[in-house]
mmCIF file of C-alpha atoms in Angstrom:
data_model
loop_
_atom_site.group_PDB
_atom_site.id
_atom_site.type_symbol
_atom_site.label_atom_id
_atom_site.label_comp_id
_atom_site.label_asym_id
_atom_site.label_seq_id
_atom_site.Cartn_x
_atom_site.Cartn_y
_atom_site.Cartn_z
ATOM 1 C CA MET A 33 1.559 -147.654 70.467
ATOM 2 C CA ALA A 34 -0.496 -149.194 67.777
ATOM 3 C CA VAL A 35 -0.650 -152.930 66.932
ATOM 4 C CA LYS A 36 -1.057 -153.881 63.203
ATOM 5 C CA ILE A 37 -1.974 -157.153 63.170
ATOM 6 C CA LEU A 38 -2.319 -159.516 59.790
ATOM 7 C CA ALA A 39 -6.113 -160.242 59.250
ATOM 8 C CA GLU A 40 -7.335 -163.929 59.597
ATOM 9 C CA ASN A 41 -8.364 -164.115 56.464
ATOM 10 C CA TRP A 42 -4.965 -163.094 54.524
ATOM 11 C CA ALA A 43 -2.895 -165.016 57.254
ATOM 12 C CA HIS A 44 -2.926 -168.284 54.872
ATOM 13 C CA ARG A 45 -1.478 -166.142 51.960
ATOM 14 C CA SER A 46 2.246 -166.591 52.212
ATOM 15 C CA ASP A 47 2.733 -164.094 49.556
ATOM 16 C CA VAL A 48 0.648 -161.537 51.608
ATOM 17 C CA ARG A 49 2.306 -162.521 54.754
ATOM 18 C CA ASP A 50 5.593 -162.299 53.186
ATOM 19 C CA ARG A 51 4.702 -158.635 52.037
ATOM 20 C CA PHE A 52 3.370 -157.864 55.647
ATOM 21 C CA LEU A 53 6.671 -158.766 57.517
ATOM 22 C CA ALA A 54 8.707 -157.265 54.751
ATOM 23 C CA GLU A 55 6.882 -153.519 55.463
ATOM 24 C CA GLY A 56 7.887 -154.116 59.242
ATOM 25 C CA ARG A 57 11.657 -155.198 58.286
ATOM 26 C CA LEU A 58 12.050 -152.087 55.913
ATOM 27 C CA LEU A 59 10.523 -149.763 58.256
ATOM 28 C CA ARG A 60 12.800 -150.451 60.694
ATOM 29 C CA ARG A 61 15.678 -149.710 58.750
ATOM 30 C CA VAL A 62 14.661 -145.932 58.851
ATOM 31 C CA ARG A 63 15.258 -143.367 61.526
ATOM 32 C CA SER A 64 13.231 -140.567 60.661
ATOM 33 C CA PRO A 65 10.592 -138.190 62.371
ATOM 34 C CA HIS A 66 8.600 -138.310 58.844
ATOM 35 C CA VAL A 67 8.592 -142.172 58.441
ATOM 36 C CA VAL A 68 6.260 -143.943 60.844
ATOM 37 C CA THR A 69 8.284 -145.825 63.782
ATOM 38 C CA VAL A 70 8.044 -149.761 63.846
ATOM 39 C CA HIS A 71 9.215 -150.862 67.155
ATOM 40 C CA ASP A 72 8.943 -154.392 67.297
ATOM 41 C CA VAL A 73 7.870 -157.556 64.349
ATOM 42 C CA GLY A 74 6.576 -160.743 65.873
ATOM 43 C CA GLU A 75 3.814 -163.227 65.990
ATOM 44 C CA LEU A 76 0.788 -164.084 67.612
ATOM 45 C CA GLU A 77 0.143 -167.548 69.122
ATOM 46 C CA ASP A 78 -1.951 -168.546 65.955
ATOM 47 C CA GLY A 79 0.891 -167.629 63.878
ATOM 48 C CA ARG A 80 -0.335 -164.212 62.332
ATOM 49 C CA PRO A 81 2.466 -161.644 62.087
ATOM 50 C CA TYR A 82 2.029 -158.130 64.025
ATOM 51 C CA LEU A 83 3.844 -154.930 64.040
ATOM 52 C CA VAL A 84 4.266 -152.578 66.791
ATOM 53 C CA MET A 85 4.279 -149.271 65.490
ATOM 54 C CA ALA A 86 4.058 -145.455 66.662
ATOM 55 C CA TYR A 87 0.514 -144.376 67.535
ATOM 56 C CA LEU A 88 -0.558 -141.466 65.371
ATOM 57 C CA PRO A 89 -3.874 -140.301 66.588
ATOM 58 C CA ARG A 90 -4.574 -137.345 63.889
ATOM 59 C CA GLY A 91 -5.411 -139.878 61.387
ATOM 60 C CA SER A 92 -4.269 -139.810 57.706
ATOM 61 C CA LEU A 93 -3.855 -136.750 55.551
ATOM 62 C CA ALA A 94 -6.767 -137.755 53.342
ATOM 63 C CA GLY A 95 -9.046 -137.407 56.140
ATOM 64 C CA TRP A 96 -7.635 -133.955 57.192
ATOM 65 C CA LEU A 97 -8.042 -132.458 53.690
ATOM 66 C CA ALA A 98 -11.754 -133.671 53.651
ATOM 67 C CA GLU A 99 -12.561 -131.010 56.614
ATOM 68 C CA PHE A 100 -11.498 -128.222 53.761
ATOM 69 C CA PRO A 101 -14.099 -127.015 51.443
ATOM 70 C CA THR A 102 -11.493 -126.719 48.708
ATOM 71 C CA GLY A 103 -9.817 -129.942 49.738
ATOM 72 C CA ARG A 104 -6.613 -127.613 50.218
ATOM 73 C CA PRO A 105 -5.224 -126.515 53.430
ATOM 74 C CA PRO A 106 -3.962 -122.791 53.724
ATOM 75 C CA ALA A 107 -0.658 -122.251 51.774
ATOM 76 C CA GLU A 108 1.812 -122.399 54.305
ATOM 77 C CA GLN A 109 0.027 -125.408 55.912
ATOM 78 C CA ALA A 110 0.692 -127.285 52.638
ATOM 79 C CA LEU A 111 4.083 -126.225 52.105
ATOM 80 C CA ALA A 112 5.149 -127.297 55.467
ATOM 81 C CA LEU A 113 3.406 -130.855 55.212
ATOM 82 C CA LEU A 114 4.680 -131.486 51.498
ATOM 83 C CA ARG A 115 8.341 -130.673 53.236
ATOM 84 C CA ASP A 116 7.727 -133.169 55.785
ATOM 85 C CA VAL A 117 6.635 -135.647 53.062
ATOM 86 C CA ALA A 118 9.569 -134.848 51.016
ATOM 87 C CA ALA A 119 11.856 -135.490 54.326
ATOM 88 C CA GLY A 120 10.138 -138.967 54.746
ATOM 89 C CA LEU A 121 11.061 -139.757 51.039
ATOM 90 C CA ARG A 122 14.535 -138.525 51.488
ATOM 91 C CA ALA A 123 14.863 -140.901 54.222
ATOM 92 C CA LEU A 124 13.254 -143.870 52.391
ATOM 93 C CA HIS A 125 15.653 -143.437 49.625
ATOM 94 C CA ALA A 126 18.553 -142.953 51.609
ATOM 95 C CA ALA A 127 17.849 -146.499 52.925
ATOM 96 C CA GLY A 128 17.070 -147.845 49.451
ATOM 97 C CA ILE A 129 13.412 -148.017 49.818
ATOM 98 C CA VAL A 130 10.953 -146.913 47.285
ATOM 99 C CA HIS A 131 7.434 -146.207 48.773
ATOM 100 C CA ARG A 132 5.562 -147.146 45.610
ATOM 101 C CA ASP A 133 2.219 -146.203 47.073
ATOM 102 C CA LEU A 134 2.611 -142.333 48.093
ATOM 103 C CA ASN A 135 -1.129 -141.027 48.235
ATOM 104 C CA PRO A 136 -2.777 -139.032 51.019
ATOM 105 C CA ARG A 137 -4.176 -142.373 52.757
ATOM 106 C CA ASN A 138 -0.690 -143.509 53.218
ATOM 107 C CA ILE A 139 0.547 -140.131 55.000
ATOM 108 C CA LEU A 140 -0.515 -139.998 58.677
ATOM 109 C CA LEU A 141 -0.324 -136.875 60.927
ATOM 110 C CA ASP A 142 1.079 -135.887 64.477
ATOM 111 C CA GLU A 143 1.425 -133.203 66.377
ATOM 112 C CA ASP A 144 4.560 -132.379 64.416
ATOM 113 C CA GLY A 145 3.511 -132.699 60.899
ATOM 114 C CA ALA A 146 3.275 -135.293 57.967
ATOM 115 C CA VAL A 147 4.439 -139.204 58.806
ATOM 116 C CA LEU A 148 5.000 -141.459 56.093
ATOM 117 C CA ALA A 149 3.269 -144.884 56.673
ATOM 118 C CA ASP A 150 2.023 -148.328 54.993
ATOM 119 C CA LEU A 151 4.956 -149.746 52.882
ATOM 120 C CA GLY A 152 2.920 -152.720 51.961
ATOM 121 C CA LEU A 153 4.122 -152.050 48.546
ATOM 122 C CA ALA A 154 7.402 -150.785 49.036
ATOM 123 C CA LYS A 155 10.352 -151.965 47.116
ATOM 124 C CA ASP A 156 13.857 -152.735 48.425
ATOM 125 C CA LEU A 157 16.276 -151.485 45.849
ATOM 126 C CA ALA A 158 19.179 -154.049 46.926
ATOM 127 C CA ALA A 159 16.791 -156.700 46.485
ATOM 128 C CA GLY A 160 16.827 -158.103 42.772
ATOM 129 C CA SER A 161 16.248 -155.798 39.822
ATOM 130 C CA GLY A 162 14.062 -152.864 39.553
ATOM 131 C CA LEU A 163 11.585 -154.451 37.476
ATOM 132 C CA THR A 164 7.949 -155.184 39.139
ATOM 133 C CA GLN A 165 4.446 -155.776 38.905
ATOM 134 C CA PRO A 166 2.177 -152.806 38.353
ATOM 135 C CA MET A 167 1.230 -151.563 41.689
ATOM 136 C CA GLY A 168 0.261 -148.090 43.086
ATOM 137 C CA THR A 169 -2.940 -146.153 43.506
ATOM 138 C CA GLY A 170 -4.840 -144.330 40.832
ATOM 139 C CA ARG A 171 -3.297 -140.974 39.534
ATOM 140 C CA TYR A 172 -0.541 -141.673 42.009
ATOM 141 C CA ARG A 173 0.756 -144.062 39.978
ATOM 142 C CA ALA A 174 3.788 -143.070 37.839
ATOM 143 C CA PRO A 175 3.899 -144.357 34.276
ATOM 144 C CA GLU A 176 6.430 -146.950 34.869
ATOM 145 C CA GLN A 177 4.233 -148.506 37.082
ATOM 146 C CA GLU A 178 1.870 -149.511 34.502
ATOM 147 C CA ASP A 179 4.428 -151.586 32.608
ATOM 148 C CA TYR A 180 5.861 -154.697 33.458
ATOM 149 C CA SER A 181 9.186 -154.229 31.911
ATOM 150 C CA ALA A 182 10.158 -150.813 33.080
ATOM 151 C CA GLU A 183 12.256 -150.258 36.240
ATOM 152 C CA ILE A 184 11.092 -148.857 39.343
ATOM 153 C CA GLY A 185 13.426 -146.108 41.374
ATOM 154 C CA THR A 186 13.248 -143.244 43.473
ATOM 155 C CA ALA A 187 11.501 -141.271 40.489
ATOM 156 C CA THR A 188 8.632 -143.332 41.205
ATOM 157 C CA ASP A 189 7.817 -141.584 44.595
ATOM 158 C CA VAL A 190 8.873 -138.223 43.033
ATOM 159 C CA TYR A 191 6.038 -138.670 40.485
ATOM 160 C CA ALA A 192 3.713 -139.183 43.179
ATOM 161 C CA PHE A 193 4.953 -136.293 45.137
ATOM 162 C CA GLY A 194 4.430 -134.123 42.134
ATOM 163 C CA VAL A 195 0.596 -135.182 41.983
ATOM 164 C CA LEU A 196 -0.111 -134.819 45.754
ATOM 165 C CA ALA A 197 1.907 -131.438 45.676
ATOM 166 C CA ASP A 198 -0.301 -130.464 42.655
ATOM 167 C CA GLU A 199 -3.606 -131.300 44.695
ATOM 168 C CA LEU A 200 -2.393 -129.284 47.961
ATOM 169 C CA LEU A 201 -0.791 -125.772 46.732
ATOM 170 C CA ASP A 202 -3.252 -123.522 44.958
ATOM 171 C CA PRO A 203 -1.542 -122.672 41.384
ATOM 172 C CA HIS A 204 -2.017 -119.216 41.992
ATOM 173 C CA SER A 205 0.146 -118.723 44.996
ATOM 174 C CA ARG A 206 2.929 -120.848 43.787
ATOM 175 C CA ARG A 207 6.249 -119.295 42.546
ATOM 176 C CA PRO A 208 7.751 -120.005 39.146
ATOM 177 C CA TRP A 209 10.568 -122.187 40.296
ATOM 178 C CA VAL A 210 7.904 -124.478 42.390
ATOM 179 C CA THR A 211 5.732 -124.521 39.399
ATOM 180 C CA ARG A 212 8.455 -126.016 37.266
ATOM 181 C CA ALA A 213 9.996 -128.290 39.821
ATOM 182 C CA LEU A 214 6.225 -129.920 40.078
ATOM 183 C CA ALA A 215 5.706 -129.990 36.578
ATOM 184 C CA ASP A 216 9.139 -131.581 35.900
ATOM 185 C CA ALA A 217 8.200 -134.305 38.978
ATOM 186 C CA ARG A 218 5.197 -135.453 36.854
ATOM 187 C CA ALA A 219 7.439 -136.131 33.791
ATOM 188 C CA ARG A 220 6.406 -139.214 32.011
ATOM 189 C CA ASP A 221 10.269 -139.994 31.316
ATOM 190 C CA PRO A 222 11.471 -140.843 35.010
ATOM 191 C CA GLY A 223 14.989 -139.546 34.049
ATOM 192 C CA LYS A 224 13.751 -136.212 33.568
ATOM 193 C CA ARG A 225 12.019 -135.826 37.212
ATOM 194 C CA PRO A 226 14.125 -133.897 39.633
ATOM 195 C CA SER A 227 15.287 -135.795 42.995
ATOM 196 C CA VAL A 228 13.833 -135.377 45.988
ATOM 197 C CA ASN A 229 16.806 -133.099 47.395
ATOM 198 C CA GLN A 230 15.788 -130.740 44.607
ATOM 199 C CA LEU A 231 11.988 -130.711 45.427
ATOM 200 C CA ILE A 232 12.937 -129.809 48.847
ATOM 201 C CA THR A 233 15.027 -127.050 47.810
ATOM 202 C CA ALA A 234 12.123 -125.730 45.362
ATOM 203 C CA LEU A 235 9.658 -125.793 48.524
ATOM 204 C CA GLU A 236 12.151 -124.313 50.896
ATOM 205 C CA THR A 237 12.364 -121.146 48.353
ATOM 206 C CA ASP A 238 8.822 -120.698 47.976
#
């Protein structure tokens, strides 16, 4: 097990505290081998909240990719990881959750593959409107995440997935359908992006 505790210097911030607890509640709604498991949510004697989570000793995808000179693993490993990530997204979306910050640092590794983690910026689609403040990380952030008036939905995660897949897969080793699907995933218009299920189908045919 791993225990994630809100840092003392953030404990007095009600917005940070609420987001920390929301992460635990959202993760407990999902049961998937490709989404990190939260076993318990509680508070220490000093009032700081904590999450008891599955321990994933292999670290993040970002750290693992740094071991490769090109930043890319062999094609079969890349495809396997992307299938795991897509399966994790499918489980989140089925539970009405948008990750909203998918990037290599928030993807952990275990003996069986990739596991999605860090839902600190995740959005519960059942809670209020899809409107949101601009959030996300660098080039993985979808265009609609830059706009206060735009709605956030599952297509937001599809965009980040498309960027991730573009980084992991050598363009010369892709089949045309996969290349097309990944290009569509990065479309500026969320309505033109494929669903996670369509991406999984494309990756399974590669």
